[in-house]
mmCIF file with all atom_site columns, C-alpha atoms in Angstrom:
data_model
loop_
_atom_site.group_PDB
_atom_site.id
_atom_site.type_symbol
_atom_site.label_atom_id
_atom_site.label_alt_id
_atom_site.label_comp_id
_atom_site.label_asym_id
_atom_site.label_entity_id
_atom_site.label_seq_id
_atom_site.pdbx_PDB_ins_code
_atom_site.Cartn_x
_atom_site.Cartn_y
_atom_site.Cartn_z
_atom_site.occupancy
_atom_site.B_iso_or_equiv
_atom_site.pdbx_formal_charge
_atom_site.auth_seq_id
_atom_site.auth_comp_id
_atom_site.auth_asym_id
_atom_site.auth_atom_id
_atom_site.pdbx_PDB_model_num
ATOM 1   C CA . GLY A 1 1   ? 107.606 88.260  115.558 1.00 0.00 ? 1   GLY A CA 1
ATOM 2   C CA . ILE A 1 2   ? 104.972 90.446  113.995 1.00 0.00 ? 2   ILE A CA 1
ATOM 3   C CA . GLY A 1 3   ? 104.016 87.905  111.587 1.00 0.00 ? 3   GLY A CA 1
ATOM 4   C CA . ILE A 1 4   ? 103.258 85.826  114.689 1.00 0.00 ? 4   ILE A CA 1
ATOM 5   C CA . ILE A 1 5   ? 101.520 88.476  116.385 1.00 0.00 ? 5   ILE A CA 1
ATOM 6   C CA . SER A 1 6   ? 99.685  88.946  112.719 1.00 0.00 ? 6   SER A CA 1
ATOM 7   C CA . MET A 1 7   ? 98.755  85.299  112.953 1.00 0.00 ? 7   MET A CA 1
ATOM 8   C CA . ILE A 1 8   ? 97.488  85.561  116.673 1.00 0.00 ? 8   ILE A CA 1
ATOM 9   C CA . VAL A 1 9   ? 95.455  88.459  115.958 1.00 0.00 ? 9   VAL A CA 1
ATOM 10  C CA . GLN A 1 10  ? 93.611  86.930  112.722 1.00 0.00 ? 10  GLN A CA 1
ATOM 11  C CA . SER A 1 11  ? 92.825  83.655  114.435 1.00 0.00 ? 11  SER A CA 1
ATOM 12  C CA . ARG A 1 12  ? 91.410  85.515  117.571 1.00 0.00 ? 12  ARG A CA 1
ATOM 13  C CA . PHE A 1 13  ? 88.956  87.730  114.548 1.00 0.00 ? 13  PHE A CA 1
ATOM 14  C CA . LYS A 1 14  ? 88.315  84.565  112.592 1.00 0.00 ? 14  LYS A CA 1
ATOM 15  C CA . ASN A 1 15  ? 86.752  82.606  115.734 1.00 0.00 ? 15  ASN A CA 1
ATOM 16  C CA . LYS A 1 16  ? 85.174  85.854  117.325 1.00 0.00 ? 16  LYS A CA 1
ATOM 17  C CA . PHE A 1 17  ? 83.437  86.321  113.863 1.00 0.00 ? 17  PHE A CA 1
ATOM 18  C CA . LYS A 1 18  ? 82.280  82.860  114.025 1.00 0.00 ? 18  LYS A CA 1
ATOM 19  C CA . LYS A 1 19  ? 80.935  83.463  117.019 1.00 0.00 ? 19  LYS A CA 1
ATOM 20  C CA . TYR A 1 20  ? 78.848  86.479  116.429 1.00 0.00 ? 20  TYR A CA 1
ATOM 21  C CA . SER A 1 21  ? 77.929  85.055  113.209 1.00 0.00 ? 21  SER A CA 1
ATOM 22  C CA . GLU A 1 22  ? 75.779  82.827  114.553 1.00 0.00 ? 22  GLU A CA 1
ATOM 23  C CA . MET A 1 23  ? 74.113  85.405  116.877 1.00 0.00 ? 23  MET A CA 1
ATOM 24  C CA . PRO A 1 24  ? 71.170  86.969  114.937 1.00 0.00 ? 24  PRO A CA 1
ATOM 25  C CA . LEU A 1 25  ? 70.351  91.017  114.702 1.00 0.00 ? 25  LEU A CA 1
ATOM 26  C CA . THR A 1 26  ? 66.853  91.872  116.287 1.00 0.00 ? 26  THR A CA 1
ATOM 27  C CA . SER A 1 27  ? 66.213  94.192  113.573 1.00 0.00 ? 27  SER A CA 1
ATOM 28  C CA . GLY A 1 28  ? 67.048  91.780  110.887 1.00 0.00 ? 28  GLY A CA 1
ATOM 29  C CA . LEU A 1 29  ? 68.473  94.345  108.734 1.00 0.00 ? 29  LEU A CA 1
ATOM 30  C CA . SER A 1 30  ? 71.547  92.850  106.634 1.00 0.00 ? 30  SER A CA 1
ATOM 31  C CA . GLY A 1 31  ? 74.866  94.158  106.662 1.00 0.00 ? 31  GLY A CA 1
ATOM 32  C CA . ALA A 1 32  ? 74.367  95.950  103.478 1.00 0.00 ? 32  ALA A CA 1
ATOM 33  C CA . GLU A 1 33  ? 71.352  97.458  105.174 1.00 0.00 ? 33  GLU A CA 1
ATOM 34  C CA . VAL A 1 34  ? 73.021  98.416  108.064 1.00 0.00 ? 34  VAL A CA 1
ATOM 35  C CA . ALA A 1 35  ? 76.192  99.580  106.250 1.00 0.00 ? 35  ALA A CA 1
ATOM 36  C CA . GLN A 1 36  ? 73.144  101.983 103.835 1.00 0.00 ? 36  GLN A CA 1
ATOM 37  C CA . LYS A 1 37  ? 71.704  102.867 107.278 1.00 0.00 ? 37  LYS A CA 1
ATOM 38  C CA . MET A 1 38  ? 75.117  104.560 108.875 1.00 0.00 ? 38  MET A CA 1
ATOM 39  C CA . LEU A 1 39  ? 76.242  106.167 106.090 1.00 0.00 ? 39  LEU A CA 1
ATOM 40  C CA . HIS A 1 40  ? 72.599  107.904 105.694 1.00 0.00 ? 40  HIS A CA 1
ATOM 41  C CA . ASP A 1 41  ? 72.811  108.906 109.122 1.00 0.00 ? 41  ASP A CA 1
ATOM 42  C CA . ASN A 1 42  ? 76.438  110.451 108.655 1.00 0.00 ? 42  ASN A CA 1
ATOM 43  C CA . ASN A 1 43  ? 74.506  112.280 105.779 1.00 0.00 ? 43  ASN A CA 1
ATOM 44  C CA . ILE A 1 44  ? 76.764  110.608 103.198 1.00 0.00 ? 44  ILE A CA 1
ATOM 45  C CA . TYR A 1 45  ? 74.988  109.637 99.956  1.00 0.00 ? 45  TYR A CA 1
ATOM 46  C CA . ASP A 1 46  ? 78.040  109.133 97.518  1.00 0.00 ? 46  ASP A CA 1
ATOM 47  C CA . VAL A 1 47  ? 79.339  105.954 98.660  1.00 0.00 ? 47  VAL A CA 1
ATOM 48  C CA . LYS A 1 48  ? 78.230  102.823 97.242  1.00 0.00 ? 48  LYS A CA 1
ATOM 49  C CA . ILE A 1 49  ? 77.615  99.477  99.147  1.00 0.00 ? 49  ILE A CA 1
ATOM 50  C CA . ILE A 1 50  ? 78.931  96.344  96.878  1.00 0.00 ? 50  ILE A CA 1
ATOM 51  C CA . SER A 1 51  ? 79.457  92.682  97.392  1.00 0.00 ? 51  SER A CA 1
ATOM 52  C CA . VAL A 1 52  ? 82.720  91.419  96.550  1.00 0.00 ? 52  VAL A CA 1
ATOM 53  C CA . GLU A 1 53  ? 83.814  87.390  96.580  1.00 0.00 ? 53  GLU A CA 1
ATOM 54  C CA . GLY A 1 54  ? 85.972  85.728  99.359  1.00 0.00 ? 54  GLY A CA 1
ATOM 55  C CA . GLN A 1 55  ? 85.747  85.598  102.641 1.00 0.00 ? 55  GLN A CA 1
ATOM 56  C CA . LEU A 1 56  ? 86.775  88.588  105.159 1.00 0.00 ? 56  LEU A CA 1
ATOM 57  C CA . THR A 1 57  ? 87.479  90.496  101.919 1.00 0.00 ? 57  THR A CA 1
ATOM 58  C CA . ASP A 1 58  ? 85.937  93.531  103.932 1.00 0.00 ? 58  ASP A CA 1
ATOM 59  C CA . HIS A 1 59  ? 86.983  96.925  102.910 1.00 0.00 ? 59  HIS A CA 1
ATOM 60  C CA . TYR A 1 60  ? 86.417  100.802 101.919 1.00 0.00 ? 60  TYR A CA 1
ATOM 61  C CA . ASN A 1 61  ? 87.738  101.570 99.008  1.00 0.00 ? 61  ASN A CA 1
ATOM 62  C CA . PRO A 1 62  ? 88.243  105.608 99.305  1.00 0.00 ? 62  PRO A CA 1
ATOM 63  C CA . ALA A 1 63  ? 89.626  105.901 95.569  1.00 0.00 ? 63  ALA A CA 1
ATOM 64  C CA . ASP A 1 64  ? 85.748  104.777 94.054  1.00 0.00 ? 64  ASP A CA 1
ATOM 65  C CA . ARG A 1 65  ? 84.212  105.640 97.155  1.00 0.00 ? 65  ARG A CA 1
ATOM 66  C CA . THR A 1 66  ? 82.744  102.142 97.864  1.00 0.00 ? 66  THR A CA 1
ATOM 67  C CA . VAL A 1 67  ? 81.985  99.914  100.628 1.00 0.00 ? 67  VAL A CA 1
ATOM 68  C CA . ASN A 1 68  ? 83.212  96.530  99.815  1.00 0.00 ? 68  ASN A CA 1
ATOM 69  C CA . LEU A 1 69  ? 81.755  93.570  101.827 1.00 0.00 ? 69  LEU A CA 1
ATOM 70  C CA . SER A 1 70  ? 82.161  89.846  101.376 1.00 0.00 ? 70  SER A CA 1
ATOM 71  C CA . PRO A 1 71  ? 78.695  87.863  100.997 1.00 0.00 ? 71  PRO A CA 1
ATOM 72  C CA . GLU A 1 72  ? 78.831  86.940  104.338 1.00 0.00 ? 72  GLU A CA 1
ATOM 73  C CA . VAL A 1 73  ? 78.595  90.127  105.271 1.00 0.00 ? 73  VAL A CA 1
ATOM 74  C CA . TYR A 1 74  ? 76.805  91.477  102.890 1.00 0.00 ? 74  TYR A CA 1
ATOM 75  C CA . HIS A 1 75  ? 73.843  89.516  102.972 1.00 0.00 ? 75  HIS A CA 1
ATOM 76  C CA . GLY A 1 76  ? 74.691  88.312  106.684 1.00 0.00 ? 76  GLY A CA 1
ATOM 77  C CA . ARG A 1 77  ? 71.915  89.285  109.379 1.00 0.00 ? 77  ARG A CA 1
ATOM 78  C CA . SER A 1 78  ? 74.318  88.691  112.466 1.00 0.00 ? 78  SER A CA 1
ATOM 79  C CA . VAL A 1 79  ? 75.309  90.879  115.050 1.00 0.00 ? 79  VAL A CA 1
ATOM 80  C CA . ALA A 1 80  ? 79.217  89.763  113.331 1.00 0.00 ? 80  ALA A CA 1
ATOM 81  C CA . ALA A 1 81  ? 77.652  91.399  109.944 1.00 0.00 ? 81  ALA A CA 1
ATOM 82  C CA . ALA A 1 82  ? 76.533  94.210  111.510 1.00 0.00 ? 82  ALA A CA 1
ATOM 83  C CA . ALA A 1 83  ? 79.989  95.024  113.264 1.00 0.00 ? 83  ALA A CA 1
ATOM 84  C CA . VAL A 1 84  ? 81.889  94.408  110.400 1.00 0.00 ? 84  VAL A CA 1
ATOM 85  C CA . ALA A 1 85  ? 79.714  96.149  107.882 1.00 0.00 ? 85  ALA A CA 1
ATOM 86  C CA . SER A 1 86  ? 79.935  99.656  110.189 1.00 0.00 ? 86  SER A CA 1
ATOM 87  C CA . HIS A 1 87  ? 83.317  99.251  110.572 1.00 0.00 ? 87  HIS A CA 1
ATOM 88  C CA . GLU A 1 88  ? 83.835  99.424  107.046 1.00 0.00 ? 88  GLU A CA 1
ATOM 89  C CA . CYS A 1 89  ? 81.376  102.201 106.616 1.00 0.00 ? 89  CYS A CA 1
ATOM 90  C CA . GLY A 1 90  ? 83.360  103.664 109.847 1.00 0.00 ? 90  GLY A CA 1
ATOM 91  C CA . HIS A 1 91  ? 86.424  104.272 107.401 1.00 0.00 ? 91  HIS A CA 1
ATOM 92  C CA . ALA A 1 92  ? 83.720  106.088 104.666 1.00 0.00 ? 92  ALA A CA 1
ATOM 93  C CA . VAL A 1 93  ? 82.775  109.040 107.695 1.00 0.00 ? 93  VAL A CA 1
ATOM 94  C CA . GLN A 1 94  ? 86.554  108.733 107.992 1.00 0.00 ? 94  GLN A CA 1
ATOM 95  C CA . HIS A 1 95  ? 87.018  109.798 104.694 1.00 0.00 ? 95  HIS A CA 1
ATOM 96  C CA . ALA A 1 96  ? 83.942  112.279 104.713 1.00 0.00 ? 96  ALA A CA 1
ATOM 97  C CA . THR A 1 97  ? 85.582  114.380 107.403 1.00 0.00 ? 97  THR A CA 1
ATOM 98  C CA . ALA A 1 98  ? 89.364  114.598 105.995 1.00 0.00 ? 98  ALA A CA 1
ATOM 99  C CA . TYR A 1 99  ? 90.662  112.103 109.109 1.00 0.00 ? 99  TYR A CA 1
ATOM 100 C CA . SER A 1 100 ? 93.932  112.821 109.115 1.00 0.00 ? 100 SER A CA 1
ATOM 101 C CA . TRP A 1 101 ? 95.257  109.598 109.882 1.00 0.00 ? 101 TRP A CA 1
ATOM 102 C CA . LEU A 1 102 ? 93.435  107.985 106.810 1.00 0.00 ? 102 LEU A CA 1
ATOM 103 C CA . GLN A 1 103 ? 94.687  110.674 105.036 1.00 0.00 ? 103 GLN A CA 1
ATOM 104 C CA . PHE A 1 104 ? 98.254  110.169 105.520 1.00 0.00 ? 104 PHE A CA 1
ATOM 105 C CA . ARG A 1 105 ? 97.856  106.545 105.796 1.00 0.00 ? 105 ARG A CA 1
ATOM 106 C CA . SER A 1 106 ? 95.959  106.808 101.851 1.00 0.00 ? 106 SER A CA 1
ATOM 107 C CA . ALA A 1 107 ? 98.751  109.016 100.909 1.00 0.00 ? 107 ALA A CA 1
ATOM 108 C CA . MET A 1 108 ? 101.500 106.282 101.312 1.00 0.00 ? 108 MET A CA 1
ATOM 109 C CA . VAL A 1 109 ? 99.821  103.571 99.666  1.00 0.00 ? 109 VAL A CA 1
ATOM 110 C CA . PRO A 1 110 ? 101.896 103.851 96.384  1.00 0.00 ? 110 PRO A CA 1
ATOM 111 C CA . ILE A 1 111 ? 104.732 104.615 98.213  1.00 0.00 ? 111 ILE A CA 1
ATOM 112 C CA . VAL A 1 112 ? 104.264 101.135 100.090 1.00 0.00 ? 112 VAL A CA 1
ATOM 113 C CA . ASN A 1 113 ? 102.958 99.168  96.838  1.00 0.00 ? 113 ASN A CA 1
ATOM 114 C CA . VAL A 1 114 ? 105.887 100.006 95.689  1.00 0.00 ? 114 VAL A CA 1
ATOM 115 C CA . ALA A 1 115 ? 108.589 98.962  98.763  1.00 0.00 ? 115 ALA A CA 1
ATOM 116 C CA . SER A 1 116 ? 106.241 95.658  99.550  1.00 0.00 ? 116 SER A CA 1
ATOM 117 C CA . ARG A 1 117 ? 106.753 94.705  95.800  1.00 0.00 ? 117 ARG A CA 1
ATOM 118 C CA . ILE A 1 118 ? 110.421 95.050  95.875  1.00 0.00 ? 118 ILE A CA 1
ATOM 119 C CA . VAL A 1 119 ? 111.347 94.381  99.464  1.00 0.00 ? 119 VAL A CA 1
ATOM 120 C CA . GLN A 1 120 ? 112.943 90.829  99.328  1.00 0.00 ? 120 GLN A CA 1
ATOM 121 C CA . PHE A 1 121 ? 115.061 91.445  96.377  1.00 0.00 ? 121 PHE A CA 1
ATOM 122 C CA . PRO A 1 122 ? 117.464 93.996  97.282  1.00 0.00 ? 122 PRO A CA 1
ATOM 123 C CA . LEU A 1 123 ? 117.136 91.926  101.136 1.00 0.00 ? 123 LEU A CA 1
ATOM 124 C CA . MET A 1 124 ? 118.285 88.953  99.544  1.00 0.00 ? 124 MET A CA 1
ATOM 125 C CA . ILE A 1 125 ? 120.848 89.748  96.926  1.00 0.00 ? 125 ILE A CA 1
ATOM 126 C CA . GLY A 1 126 ? 121.961 92.879  99.394  1.00 0.00 ? 126 GLY A CA 1
ATOM 127 C CA . VAL A 1 127 ? 122.975 90.511  101.999 1.00 0.00 ? 127 VAL A CA 1
ATOM 128 C CA . MET A 1 128 ? 125.031 88.010  99.476  1.00 0.00 ? 128 MET A CA 1
ATOM 129 C CA . LEU A 1 129 ? 126.673 91.511  97.857  1.00 0.00 ? 129 LEU A CA 1
ATOM 130 C CA . ALA A 1 130 ? 127.835 92.557  101.566 1.00 0.00 ? 130 ALA A CA 1
ATOM 131 C CA . ILE A 1 131 ? 128.820 88.613  102.384 1.00 0.00 ? 131 ILE A CA 1
ATOM 132 C CA . PHE A 1 132 ? 131.239 88.724  99.186  1.00 0.00 ? 132 PHE A CA 1
ATOM 133 C CA . SER A 1 133 ? 131.785 92.161  98.283  1.00 0.00 ? 133 SER A CA 1
ATOM 134 C CA . LYS A 1 134 ? 131.373 94.522  100.750 1.00 0.00 ? 134 LYS A CA 1
ATOM 135 C CA . VAL A 1 135 ? 128.899 96.390  98.863  1.00 0.00 ? 135 VAL A CA 1
ATOM 136 C CA . LEU A 1 136 ? 125.915 97.237  101.086 1.00 0.00 ? 136 LEU A CA 1
ATOM 137 C CA . ILE A 1 137 ? 123.796 99.183  98.958  1.00 0.00 ? 137 ILE A CA 1
ATOM 138 C CA . LEU A 1 138 ? 121.091 96.801  97.511  1.00 0.00 ? 138 LEU A CA 1
ATOM 139 C CA . LEU A 1 139 ? 120.653 95.952  101.347 1.00 0.00 ? 139 LEU A CA 1
ATOM 140 C CA . GLN A 1 140 ? 120.267 99.370  102.768 1.00 0.00 ? 140 GLN A CA 1
ATOM 141 C CA . ILE A 1 141 ? 117.556 100.176 99.335  1.00 0.00 ? 141 ILE A CA 1
ATOM 142 C CA . GLY A 1 142 ? 116.105 96.541  101.271 1.00 0.00 ? 142 GLY A CA 1
ATOM 143 C CA . VAL A 1 143 ? 116.094 97.059  104.551 1.00 0.00 ? 143 VAL A CA 1
ATOM 144 C CA . ALA A 1 144 ? 114.474 100.828 103.598 1.00 0.00 ? 144 ALA A CA 1
ATOM 145 C CA . ALA A 1 145 ? 111.725 99.309  101.904 1.00 0.00 ? 145 ALA A CA 1
ATOM 146 C CA . LEU A 1 146 ? 111.103 97.186  105.221 1.00 0.00 ? 146 LEU A CA 1
ATOM 147 C CA . ALA A 1 147 ? 111.024 99.758  106.802 1.00 0.00 ? 147 ALA A CA 1
ATOM 148 C CA . VAL A 1 148 ? 108.234 102.041 104.919 1.00 0.00 ? 148 VAL A CA 1
ATOM 149 C CA . THR A 1 149 ? 106.282 98.745  104.910 1.00 0.00 ? 149 THR A CA 1
ATOM 150 C CA . THR A 1 150 ? 106.543 98.826  109.050 1.00 0.00 ? 150 THR A CA 1
ATOM 151 C CA . VAL A 1 151 ? 105.920 102.279 109.499 1.00 0.00 ? 151 VAL A CA 1
ATOM 152 C CA . PHE A 1 152 ? 102.568 101.890 107.223 1.00 0.00 ? 152 PHE A CA 1
ATOM 153 C CA . SER A 1 153 ? 101.427 98.818  109.671 1.00 0.00 ? 153 SER A CA 1
ATOM 154 C CA . PHE A 1 154 ? 101.882 101.276 112.453 1.00 0.00 ? 154 PHE A CA 1
ATOM 155 C CA . ILE A 1 155 ? 99.877  104.044 110.796 1.00 0.00 ? 155 ILE A CA 1
ATOM 156 C CA . THR A 1 156 ? 97.493  101.523 110.230 1.00 0.00 ? 156 THR A CA 1
ATOM 157 C CA . LEU A 1 157 ? 96.382  100.871 113.700 1.00 0.00 ? 157 LEU A CA 1
ATOM 158 C CA . PRO A 1 158 ? 94.898  104.474 114.954 1.00 0.00 ? 158 PRO A CA 1
ATOM 159 C CA . VAL A 1 159 ? 93.122  104.385 111.629 1.00 0.00 ? 159 VAL A CA 1
ATOM 160 C CA . GLU A 1 160 ? 91.564  100.734 112.410 1.00 0.00 ? 160 GLU A CA 1
ATOM 161 C CA . PHE A 1 161 ? 90.819  101.525 116.050 1.00 0.00 ? 161 PHE A CA 1
ATOM 162 C CA . ASP A 1 162 ? 88.921  104.723 114.776 1.00 0.00 ? 162 ASP A CA 1
ATOM 163 C CA . ALA A 1 163 ? 87.240  102.994 112.558 1.00 0.00 ? 163 ALA A CA 1
ATOM 164 C CA . SER A 1 164 ? 85.604  100.965 115.099 1.00 0.00 ? 164 SER A CA 1
ATOM 165 C CA . LYS A 1 165 ? 85.344  103.566 117.714 1.00 0.00 ? 165 LYS A CA 1
ATOM 166 C CA . ARG A 1 166 ? 82.759  105.343 115.334 1.00 0.00 ? 166 ARG A CA 1
ATOM 167 C CA . ALA A 1 167 ? 81.458  102.027 114.298 1.00 0.00 ? 167 ALA A CA 1
ATOM 168 C CA . LEU A 1 168 ? 80.467  101.034 117.562 1.00 0.00 ? 168 LEU A CA 1
ATOM 169 C CA . ALA A 1 169 ? 79.084  104.546 118.774 1.00 0.00 ? 169 ALA A CA 1
ATOM 170 C CA . TRP A 1 170 ? 77.001  104.632 115.946 1.00 0.00 ? 170 TRP A CA 1
ATOM 171 C CA . LEU A 1 171 ? 75.729  101.111 116.878 1.00 0.00 ? 171 LEU A CA 1
ATOM 172 C CA . ASN A 1 172 ? 74.688  101.930 120.561 1.00 0.00 ? 172 ASN A CA 1
ATOM 173 C CA . THR A 1 173 ? 72.754  104.593 119.109 1.00 0.00 ? 173 THR A CA 1
ATOM 174 C CA . ALA A 1 174 ? 71.092  103.452 116.140 1.00 0.00 ? 174 ALA A CA 1
ATOM 175 C CA . ASN A 1 175 ? 69.165  100.340 117.670 1.00 0.00 ? 175 ASN A CA 1
ATOM 176 C CA . ILE A 1 176 ? 70.278  97.999  115.257 1.00 0.00 ? 176 ILE A CA 1
#
């Protein structure tokens, strides 16, 4: 269920990105320049904008205060590059303004990292043990780890929607 929805969303995003990558930005600014402008317009001067390898690998890292843009976004001068760059800067603005959902999500990251690494083993072994020996503890640990990763996914939604909302509001007033 959730995996299929995720694939559909990812496919739609890639198609939209491709479409808007072909639309040049009227200002001619690159994604990196758009990001820098948005950060400065929000009085944020301690976040670095860097290019990272890969396609659609864009993200904000609150730990080292970097906006990480894929080469296509970093160097791109399209509507898509501006949208993605400003969305990632939206996360930097969330961080600078102590947005509560971002703080909550960031606090969950270490727990989710452990849960996502171990989830498959307790589930598989737990099912086998439950079938043959009625021992349920590993299965319960696996279900708990799966629950943690699922809750994290749902907590991510308001963070992403808010970053996009901030980006759109800024883009509408910045004359980019």
